[in-house]
Amino acid sequence: MKSNSPKVVILSGPSGSGKTTIVERLLSESSVSLQKCVSATTRPARPGEVDGVAYYFMTPEDFEAARQANQFLETAEVHGAGYWYGTLKSEVDRAFQQNAWAFLEIDVEGAIAAMEVYPDAITVFLTLPSIEEYERRLRGRRSESEAMLKKRLQTALKEVEYADRYRHVVVNDDLDAAVKEISQILESSCSN
Ligand code: ADP
Ligand code: 5GP
């Protein structure tokens, strides 16, 4: 496994763009040693999501206490639904201690804050060919109520406007091709 000096990788993209699917593939297939930073969130766990694996599920009070204690690299209230998400600095440190690259899968607002702390981060924005395709994939995932799905689609439209803030934009049309493209971006950053 290649690692070189530890780096930060930031992947963003609207809900339904395939981030979770692609992260799983990259973690097992990339020749670069990657460590996913497990985010903290105040949103409830979905069926099958394990605390400490999918997220650190926190009460709003615990999240606020962690924020006051300066434990977060960045935080954002994503989708305007009142749920907070944040990257714990300890997760980035954990990756670096293992000589792995810290992999952040976070929203655009958090990504821009993290880019200020890590200006050399490898940043990738994942997108889809059309808004109709976002809707198709979100519906296919069956994880959302109708109201939440509409919110996520509204957020998607706003988020794509931030794509040009990222070094790389990858269209997740064909899954294998998108995984390959991001793997190549990571490999080509190895020697930098
Ligand atoms: P995100 O984490 O960005 O919200 P997911 O990884 O949950 O997105 O993907 C949303 C849905 O789209 C899932 O059901 C996933 O299996 C599916 N999906 C991901 N990539 C593709 C692709 N290239 N083609 C078709 N379906 C895909
Ligand atoms: P979900 O609720 O579907 O798991 O995630 C919703 C959104 O939250 C996704 O866009 C995801 O990228 C974002 N997100 C997850 N973790 C973090 C985080 O630590 N910080 C920020 N800013 N966004 C996050």
PDB file of C-alpha atoms and ligand atoms in Angstrom:
ATOM      1  CA  MET A   1       0.000   0.000   0.000  1.00  0.00           C
ATOM      2  CA  LYS A   2       1.268   3.445  -0.904  1.00  0.00           C
ATOM      3  CA  SER A   3       0.936   6.213   1.645  1.00  0.00           C
ATOM      4  CA  ASN A   4       3.808   8.758   1.402  1.00  0.00           C
ATOM      5  CA  SER A   5       3.243  11.771   3.648  1.00  0.00           C
ATOM      6  CA  PRO A   6      -0.284  11.701   5.066  1.00  0.00           C
ATOM      7  CA  LYS A   7      -2.763  13.847   3.231  1.00  0.00           C
ATOM      8  CA  VAL A   8      -6.365  14.885   3.604  1.00  0.00           C
ATOM      9  CA  VAL A   9      -8.896  13.803   0.988  1.00  0.00           C
ATOM     10  CA  ILE A  10     -12.275  15.544   0.887  1.00  0.00           C
ATOM     11  CA  LEU A  11     -15.174  14.026  -1.029  1.00  0.00           C
ATOM     12  CA  SER A  12     -18.444  15.904  -1.345  1.00  0.00           C
ATOM     13  CA  GLY A  13     -21.486  15.576  -3.518  1.00  0.00           C
ATOM     14  CA  PRO A  14     -25.231  15.851  -3.173  1.00  0.00           C
ATOM     15  CA  SER A  15     -27.286  13.214  -1.463  1.00  0.00           C
ATOM     16  CA  GLY A  16     -27.708  10.281  -3.837  1.00  0.00           C
ATOM     17  CA  SER A  17     -24.563  11.055  -5.835  1.00  0.00           C
ATOM     18  CA  GLY A  18     -23.017   7.799  -4.613  1.00  0.00           C
ATOM     19  CA  LYS A  19     -20.556   8.963  -1.938  1.00  0.00           C
ATOM     20  CA  THR A  20     -21.203   6.104   0.500  1.00  0.00           C
ATOM     21  CA  THR A  21     -21.001   3.496  -2.247  1.00  0.00           C
ATOM     22  CA  ILE A  22     -17.808   4.965  -3.681  1.00  0.00           C
ATOM     23  CA  VAL A  23     -16.091   5.448  -0.308  1.00  0.00           C
ATOM     24  CA  GLU A  24     -16.612   1.757   0.485  1.00  0.00           C
ATOM     25  CA  ARG A  25     -15.092   0.773  -2.841  1.00  0.00           C
ATOM     26  CA  LEU A  26     -12.140   3.151  -2.450  1.00  0.00           C
ATOM     27  CA  LEU A  27     -11.369   1.970   1.073  1.00  0.00           C
ATOM     28  CA  SER A  28     -11.060  -1.604  -0.114  1.00  0.00           C
ATOM     29  CA  GLU A  29      -9.637  -1.074  -3.605  1.00  0.00           C
ATOM     30  CA  SER A  30      -7.401   2.000  -3.584  1.00  0.00           C
ATOM     31  CA  SER A  31      -3.673   1.397  -3.607  1.00  0.00           C
ATOM     32  CA  VAL A  32      -3.350   4.424  -1.324  1.00  0.00           C
ATOM     33  CA  SER A  33      -3.739   3.723   2.403  1.00  0.00           C
ATOM     34  CA  LEU A  34      -6.941   5.563   3.344  1.00  0.00           C
ATOM     35  CA  GLN A  35      -8.663   5.930   6.680  1.00  0.00           C
ATOM     36  CA  LYS A  36     -12.257   7.141   6.707  1.00  0.00           C
ATOM     37  CA  CYS A  37     -12.851   9.790   9.344  1.00  0.00           C
ATOM     38  CA  VAL A  38     -16.052   8.798  11.121  1.00  0.00           C
ATOM     39  CA  SER A  39     -18.178  11.928  11.472  1.00  0.00           C
ATOM     40  CA  ALA A  40     -20.293  12.918  14.431  1.00  0.00           C
ATOM     41  CA  THR A  41     -23.955  13.702  13.857  1.00  0.00           C
ATOM     42  CA  THR A  42     -27.094  14.565  15.773  1.00  0.00           C
ATOM     43  CA  ARG A  43     -29.333  12.820  13.241  1.00  0.00           C
ATOM     44  CA  PRO A  44     -30.891   9.524  14.301  1.00  0.00           C
ATOM     45  CA  ALA A  45     -29.295   6.319  13.059  1.00  0.00           C
ATOM     46  CA  ARG A  46     -30.914   4.658  10.056  1.00  0.00           C
ATOM     47  CA  PRO A  47     -31.662   0.950  10.300  1.00  0.00           C
ATOM     48  CA  GLY A  48     -28.389  -0.942  10.096  1.00  0.00           C
ATOM     49  CA  GLU A  49     -26.163   2.043  10.934  1.00  0.00           C
ATOM     50  CA  VAL A  50     -23.778   1.189  13.760  1.00  0.00           C
ATOM     51  CA  ASP A  51     -22.553   3.842  16.210  1.00  0.00           C
ATOM     52  CA  GLY A  52     -18.845   4.483  15.719  1.00  0.00           C
ATOM     53  CA  VAL A  53     -18.906   2.945  12.233  1.00  0.00           C
ATOM     54  CA  ALA A  54     -21.416   4.922  10.141  1.00  0.00           C
ATOM     55  CA  TYR A  55     -21.244   7.909  12.482  1.00  0.00           C
ATOM     56  CA  TYR A  56     -20.750   8.787  16.119  1.00  0.00           C
ATOM     57  CA  PHE A  57     -24.393   9.427  16.950  1.00  0.00           C
ATOM     58  CA  MET A  58     -24.572  12.250  19.486  1.00  0.00           C
ATOM     59  CA  THR A  59     -27.276  14.111  21.328  1.00  0.00           C
ATOM     60  CA  PRO A  60     -27.479  17.814  20.392  1.00  0.00           C
ATOM     61  CA  GLU A  61     -26.134  18.569  23.894  1.00  0.00           C
ATOM     62  CA  ASP A  62     -23.072  16.329  23.501  1.00  0.00           C
ATOM     63  CA  PHE A  63     -22.430  17.711  20.016  1.00  0.00           C
ATOM     64  CA  GLU A  64     -22.551  21.274  21.343  1.00  0.00           C
ATOM     65  CA  ALA A  65     -20.235  20.370  24.224  1.00  0.00           C
ATOM     66  CA  ALA A  66     -17.723  18.878  21.768  1.00  0.00           C
ATOM     67  CA  ARG A  67     -17.946  22.031  19.658  1.00  0.00           C
ATOM     68  CA  GLN A  68     -17.371  24.257  22.700  1.00  0.00           C
ATOM     69  CA  ALA A  69     -14.353  22.117  23.558  1.00  0.00           C
ATOM     70  CA  ASN A  70     -12.926  22.843  20.070  1.00  0.00           C
ATOM     71  CA  GLN A  71     -12.971  19.159  19.128  1.00  0.00           C
ATOM     72  CA  PHE A  72     -14.243  19.716  15.575  1.00  0.00           C
ATOM     73  CA  LEU A  73     -12.297  20.517  12.424  1.00  0.00           C
ATOM     74  CA  GLU A  74     -15.589  21.706  10.933  1.00  0.00           C
ATOM     75  CA  THR A  75     -19.326  21.455  11.559  1.00  0.00           C
ATOM     76  CA  ALA A  76     -22.380  22.107   9.415  1.00  0.00           C
ATOM     77  CA  GLU A  77     -26.121  21.811   9.654  1.00  0.00           C
ATOM     78  CA  VAL A  78     -26.789  19.866   6.491  1.00  0.00           C
ATOM     79  CA  HIS A  79     -30.129  19.879   4.613  1.00  0.00           C
ATOM     80  CA  GLY A  80     -31.612  22.529   6.923  1.00  0.00           C
ATOM     81  CA  ALA A  81     -33.378  19.801   8.860  1.00  0.00           C
ATOM     82  CA  GLY A  82     -31.880  20.751  12.199  1.00  0.00           C
ATOM     83  CA  TYR A  83     -29.324  17.944  12.238  1.00  0.00           C
ATOM     84  CA  TRP A  84     -25.662  18.760  12.749  1.00  0.00           C
ATOM     85  CA  TYR A  85     -22.663  16.949  11.328  1.00  0.00           C
ATOM     86  CA  GLY A  86     -18.986  17.443  12.097  1.00  0.00           C
ATOM     87  CA  THR A  87     -15.495  16.052  11.604  1.00  0.00           C
ATOM     88  CA  LEU A  88     -13.708  15.346  14.870  1.00  0.00           C
ATOM     89  CA  LYS A  89     -10.077  16.448  14.872  1.00  0.00           C
ATOM     90  CA  SER A  90      -9.276  13.203  16.690  1.00  0.00           C
ATOM     91  CA  GLU A  91     -10.404  11.265  13.591  1.00  0.00           C
ATOM     92  CA  VAL A  92      -7.925  13.099  11.359  1.00  0.00           C
ATOM     93  CA  ASP A  93      -5.186  12.509  13.954  1.00  0.00           C
ATOM     94  CA  ARG A  94      -6.114   8.818  14.123  1.00  0.00           C
ATOM     95  CA  ALA A  95      -5.560   8.487  10.369  1.00  0.00           C
ATOM     96  CA  PHE A  96      -2.254  10.339  10.461  1.00  0.00           C
ATOM     97  CA  GLN A  97      -1.029   8.223  13.380  1.00  0.00           C
ATOM     98  CA  GLN A  98      -1.597   5.183  11.183  1.00  0.00           C
ATOM     99  CA  ASN A  99       0.302   6.872   8.373  1.00  0.00           C
ATOM    100  CA  ALA A 100      -2.889   6.800   6.319  1.00  0.00           C
ATOM    101  CA  TRP A 101      -4.584   9.555   4.398  1.00  0.00           C
ATOM    102  CA  ALA A 102      -7.548  11.046   6.245  1.00  0.00           C
ATOM    103  CA  PHE A 103     -10.645  10.602   4.109  1.00  0.00           C
ATOM    104  CA  LEU A 104     -13.477  13.070   4.795  1.00  0.00           C
ATOM    105  CA  GLU A 105     -16.893  12.557   3.233  1.00  0.00           C
ATOM    106  CA  ILE A 106     -18.562  15.837   4.106  1.00  0.00           C
ATOM    107  CA  ASP A 107     -20.936  18.492   2.742  1.00  0.00           C
ATOM    108  CA  VAL A 108     -19.839  21.563   0.768  1.00  0.00           C
ATOM    109  CA  GLU A 109     -20.008  24.005   3.683  1.00  0.00           C
ATOM    110  CA  GLY A 110     -17.848  21.781   5.882  1.00  0.00           C
ATOM    111  CA  ALA A 111     -15.524  21.080   2.961  1.00  0.00           C
ATOM    112  CA  ILE A 112     -14.829  24.762   2.401  1.00  0.00           C
ATOM    113  CA  ALA A 113     -14.024  25.199   6.107  1.00  0.00           C
ATOM    114  CA  ALA A 114     -11.737  22.124   6.025  1.00  0.00           C
ATOM    115  CA  MET A 115      -9.988  23.423   2.873  1.00  0.00           C
ATOM    116  CA  GLU A 116      -8.952  26.505   4.846  1.00  0.00           C
ATOM    117  CA  VAL A 117      -7.245  24.324   7.443  1.00  0.00           C
ATOM    118  CA  TYR A 118      -5.829  21.906   4.847  1.00  0.00           C
ATOM    119  CA  PRO A 119      -5.272  23.967   1.677  1.00  0.00           C
ATOM    120  CA  ASP A 120      -3.358  21.109   0.060  1.00  0.00           C
ATOM    121  CA  ALA A 121      -6.225  18.673   0.520  1.00  0.00           C
ATOM    122  CA  ILE A 122      -7.192  16.539  -2.467  1.00  0.00           C
ATOM    123  CA  THR A 123     -10.760  17.643  -3.069  1.00  0.00           C
ATOM    124  CA  VAL A 124     -13.284  15.756  -5.186  1.00  0.00           C
ATOM    125  CA  PHE A 125     -16.843  16.773  -5.988  1.00  0.00           C
ATOM    126  CA  LEU A 126     -19.060  13.903  -7.046  1.00  0.00           C
ATOM    127  CA  THR A 127     -21.967  14.682  -9.297  1.00  0.00           C
ATOM    128  CA  LEU A 128     -24.576  13.046 -11.522  1.00  0.00           C
ATOM    129  CA  PRO A 129     -25.608  13.751 -15.102  1.00  0.00           C
ATOM    130  CA  SER A 130     -28.974  15.286 -14.069  1.00  0.00           C
ATOM    131  CA  ILE A 131     -31.251  16.212 -11.148  1.00  0.00           C
ATOM    132  CA  GLU A 132     -33.674  13.534 -12.340  1.00  0.00           C
ATOM    133  CA  GLU A 133     -30.969  10.953 -11.741  1.00  0.00           C
ATOM    134  CA  TYR A 134     -30.429  12.211  -8.149  1.00  0.00           C
ATOM    135  CA  GLU A 135     -34.134  11.765  -7.559  1.00  0.00           C
ATOM    136  CA  ARG A 136     -34.152   8.291  -9.114  1.00  0.00           C
ATOM    137  CA  ARG A 137     -31.253   7.149  -6.930  1.00  0.00           C
ATOM    138  CA  LEU A 138     -32.637   8.652  -3.733  1.00  0.00           C
ATOM    139  CA  ARG A 139     -35.986   6.999  -4.367  1.00  0.00           C
ATOM    140  CA  GLY A 140     -34.211   3.750  -5.176  1.00  0.00           C
ATOM    141  CA  ARG A 141     -32.404   3.899  -1.819  1.00  0.00           C
ATOM    142  CA  ARG A 142     -35.752   4.161   0.056  1.00  0.00           C
ATOM    143  CA  SER A 143     -34.128   5.800   3.088  1.00  0.00           C
ATOM    144  CA  GLU A 144     -36.090   9.056   3.122  1.00  0.00           C
ATOM    145  CA  SER A 145     -39.584  10.344   3.749  1.00  0.00           C
ATOM    146  CA  GLU A 146     -41.095  12.306   0.852  1.00  0.00           C
ATOM    147  CA  ALA A 147     -40.520  15.630   2.680  1.00  0.00           C
ATOM    148  CA  MET A 148     -36.881  14.779   3.445  1.00  0.00           C
ATOM    149  CA  LEU A 149     -36.326  13.637  -0.127  1.00  0.00           C
ATOM    150  CA  LYS A 150     -37.562  17.022  -1.408  1.00  0.00           C
ATOM    151  CA  LYS A 151     -35.214  18.815   1.018  1.00  0.00           C
ATOM    152  CA  ARG A 152     -32.287  16.719  -0.179  1.00  0.00           C
ATOM    153  CA  LEU A 153     -33.082  17.519  -3.808  1.00  0.00           C
ATOM    154  CA  GLN A 154     -33.254  21.247  -3.022  1.00  0.00           C
ATOM    155  CA  THR A 155     -29.902  21.003  -1.261  1.00  0.00           C
ATOM    156  CA  ALA A 156     -28.482  19.098  -4.249  1.00  0.00           C
ATOM    157  CA  LEU A 157     -29.306  21.981  -6.574  1.00  0.00           C
ATOM    158  CA  LYS A 158     -27.495  24.425  -4.273  1.00  0.00           C
ATOM    159  CA  GLU A 159     -24.533  22.121  -3.690  1.00  0.00           C
ATOM    160  CA  VAL A 160     -23.649  21.632  -7.353  1.00  0.00           C
ATOM    161  CA  GLU A 161     -22.975  25.371  -7.532  1.00  0.00           C
ATOM    162  CA  TYR A 162     -19.923  24.727  -5.329  1.00  0.00           C
ATOM    163  CA  ALA A 163     -18.379  22.153  -7.653  1.00  0.00           C
ATOM    164  CA  ASP A 164     -15.798  24.584  -9.008  1.00  0.00           C
ATOM    165  CA  ARG A 165     -14.339  25.073  -5.513  1.00  0.00           C
ATOM    166  CA  TYR A 166     -12.995  21.512  -5.741  1.00  0.00           C
ATOM    167  CA  ARG A 167      -9.846  20.420  -7.558  1.00  0.00           C
ATOM    168  CA  HIS A 168     -11.624  17.518  -9.242  1.00  0.00           C
ATOM    169  CA  VAL A 169     -15.196  16.952 -10.403  1.00  0.00           C
ATOM    170  CA  VAL A 170     -16.196  13.344 -11.081  1.00  0.00           C
ATOM    171  CA  VAL A 171     -19.499  12.288 -12.650  1.00  0.00           C
ATOM    172  CA  ASN A 172     -20.810   9.076 -11.093  1.00  0.00           C
ATOM    173  CA  ASP A 173     -22.613   7.788 -14.133  1.00  0.00           C
ATOM    174  CA  ASP A 174     -20.908   4.425 -14.345  1.00  0.00           C
ATOM    175  CA  LEU A 175     -19.852   3.289 -10.854  1.00  0.00           C
ATOM    176  CA  ASP A 176     -16.723   1.374 -11.873  1.00  0.00           C
ATOM    177  CA  ALA A 177     -15.528   4.261 -14.024  1.00  0.00           C
ATOM    178  CA  ALA A 178     -16.046   6.772 -11.192  1.00  0.00           C
ATOM    179  CA  VAL A 179     -14.157   4.577  -8.698  1.00  0.00           C
ATOM    180  CA  LYS A 180     -11.343   4.185 -11.194  1.00  0.00           C
ATOM    181  CA  GLU A 181     -11.173   7.923 -11.860  1.00  0.00           C
ATOM    182  CA  ILE A 182     -10.950   8.801  -8.160  1.00  0.00           C
ATOM    183  CA  SER A 183      -8.395   6.026  -7.564  1.00  0.00           C
ATOM    184  CA  GLN A 184      -6.264   7.542 -10.302  1.00  0.00           C
ATOM    185  CA  ILE A 185      -6.597  11.028  -8.788  1.00  0.00           C
ATOM    186  CA  LEU A 186      -5.358   9.623  -5.458  1.00  0.00           C
ATOM    187  CA  GLU A 187      -2.506   7.690  -7.025  1.00  0.00           C
ATOM    188  CA  SER A 188      -1.351  10.672  -9.016  1.00  0.00           C
ATOM    189  CA  SER A 189      -1.307  12.731  -5.786  1.00  0.00           C
ATOM    190  CA  CYS A 190       1.024  10.198  -4.149  1.00  0.00           C
ATOM    191  CA  SER A 191       4.215  11.689  -5.448  1.00  0.00           C
ATOM    192  CA  ASN A 192       3.211  15.324  -4.794  1.00  0.00           C
TER     193      ASN A 192
HETATM  194  P1  ADP B   1     -24.834   9.206  -1.122  1.00  0.00           P
HETATM  195  O1  ADP B   1     -23.986   8.540  -0.055  1.00  0.00           O
HETATM  196  O2  ADP B   1     -24.063  10.204  -1.933  1.00  0.00           O
HETATM  197  O3  ADP B   1     -26.111   9.781  -0.613  1.00  0.00           O
HETATM  198  P2  ADP B   1     -25.310   6.468  -2.031  1.00  0.00           P
HETATM  199  O4  ADP B   1     -23.949   5.866  -2.085  1.00  0.00           O
HETATM  200  O5  ADP B   1     -26.212   6.099  -0.887  1.00  0.00           O
HETATM  201  O6  ADP B   1     -25.246   8.072  -2.170  1.00  0.00           O
HETATM  202  O7  ADP B   1     -26.016   6.131  -3.435  1.00  0.00           O
HETATM  203  C1  ADP B   1     -27.400   6.417  -3.665  1.00  0.00           C
HETATM  204  C2  ADP B   1     -28.034   5.233  -4.377  1.00  0.00           C
HETATM  205  O8  ADP B   1     -27.503   5.181  -5.726  1.00  0.00           O
HETATM  206  C3  ADP B   1     -27.730   3.892  -3.732  1.00  0.00           C
HETATM  207  O9  ADP B   1     -28.895   3.097  -3.801  1.00  0.00           O
HETATM  208  C4  ADP B   1     -26.596   3.341  -4.583  1.00  0.00           C
HETATM  209  O10 ADP B   1     -26.602   1.925  -4.585  1.00  0.00           O
HETATM  210  C5  ADP B   1     -26.923   3.894  -5.969  1.00  0.00           C
HETATM  211  N1  ADP B   1     -25.750   4.138  -6.837  1.00  0.00           N
HETATM  212  C6  ADP B   1     -24.514   4.597  -6.496  1.00  0.00           C
HETATM  213  N2  ADP B   1     -23.725   4.746  -7.582  1.00  0.00           N
HETATM  214  C7  ADP B   1     -24.480   4.369  -8.641  1.00  0.00           C
HETATM  215  C8  ADP B   1     -24.243   4.311 -10.078  1.00  0.00           C
HETATM  216  N3  ADP B   1     -23.076   4.677 -10.635  1.00  0.00           N
HETATM  217  N4  ADP B   1     -25.256   3.889 -10.856  1.00  0.00           N
HETATM  218  C9  ADP B   1     -26.465   3.541 -10.311  1.00  0.00           C
HETATM  219  N5  ADP B   1     -26.754   3.571  -8.995  1.00  0.00           N
HETATM  220  C10 ADP B   1     -25.784   3.996  -8.162  1.00  0.00           C
HETATM  221  P1  5GP B   2     -26.522  11.431   5.599  1.00  0.00           P
HETATM  222  O1  5GP B   2     -27.503  11.994   6.562  1.00  0.00           O
HETATM  223  O2  5GP B   2     -27.162  10.994   4.306  1.00  0.00           O
HETATM  224  O3  5GP B   2     -25.644  10.360   6.201  1.00  0.00           O
HETATM  225  O4  5GP B   2     -25.515  12.601   5.236  1.00  0.00           O
HETATM  226  C1  5GP B   2     -25.999  13.821   4.843  1.00  0.00           C
HETATM  227  C2  5GP B   2     -24.878  14.744   4.431  1.00  0.00           C
HETATM  228  O5  5GP B   2     -24.025  15.036   5.531  1.00  0.00           O
HETATM  229  C3  5GP B   2     -23.968  14.243   3.324  1.00  0.00           C
HETATM  230  O6  5GP B   2     -23.918  15.267   2.327  1.00  0.00           O
HETATM  231  C4  5GP B   2     -22.624  14.112   3.972  1.00  0.00           C
HETATM  232  O7  5GP B   2     -21.581  14.410   3.082  1.00  0.00           O
HETATM  233  C5  5GP B   2     -22.707  15.145   5.069  1.00  0.00           C
HETATM  234  N1  5GP B   2     -21.794  14.881   6.166  1.00  0.00           N
HETATM  235  C6  5GP B   2     -21.515  13.682   6.747  1.00  0.00           C
HETATM  236  N2  5GP B   2     -20.591  13.840   7.699  1.00  0.00           N
HETATM  237  C7  5GP B   2     -20.268  15.155   7.719  1.00  0.00           C
HETATM  238  C8  5GP B   2     -19.352  15.942   8.492  1.00  0.00           C
HETATM  239  O8  5GP B   2     -18.631  15.458   9.358  1.00  0.00           O
HETATM  240  N3  5GP B   2     -19.321  17.264   8.230  1.00  0.00           N
HETATM  241  C9  5GP B   2     -20.088  17.854   7.289  1.00  0.00           C
HETATM  242  N4  5GP B   2     -19.943  19.164   7.095  1.00  0.00           N
HETATM  243  N5  5GP B   2     -20.945  17.159   6.544  1.00  0.00           N
HETATM  244  C10 5GP B   2     -21.034  15.829   6.750  1.00  0.00           C
END
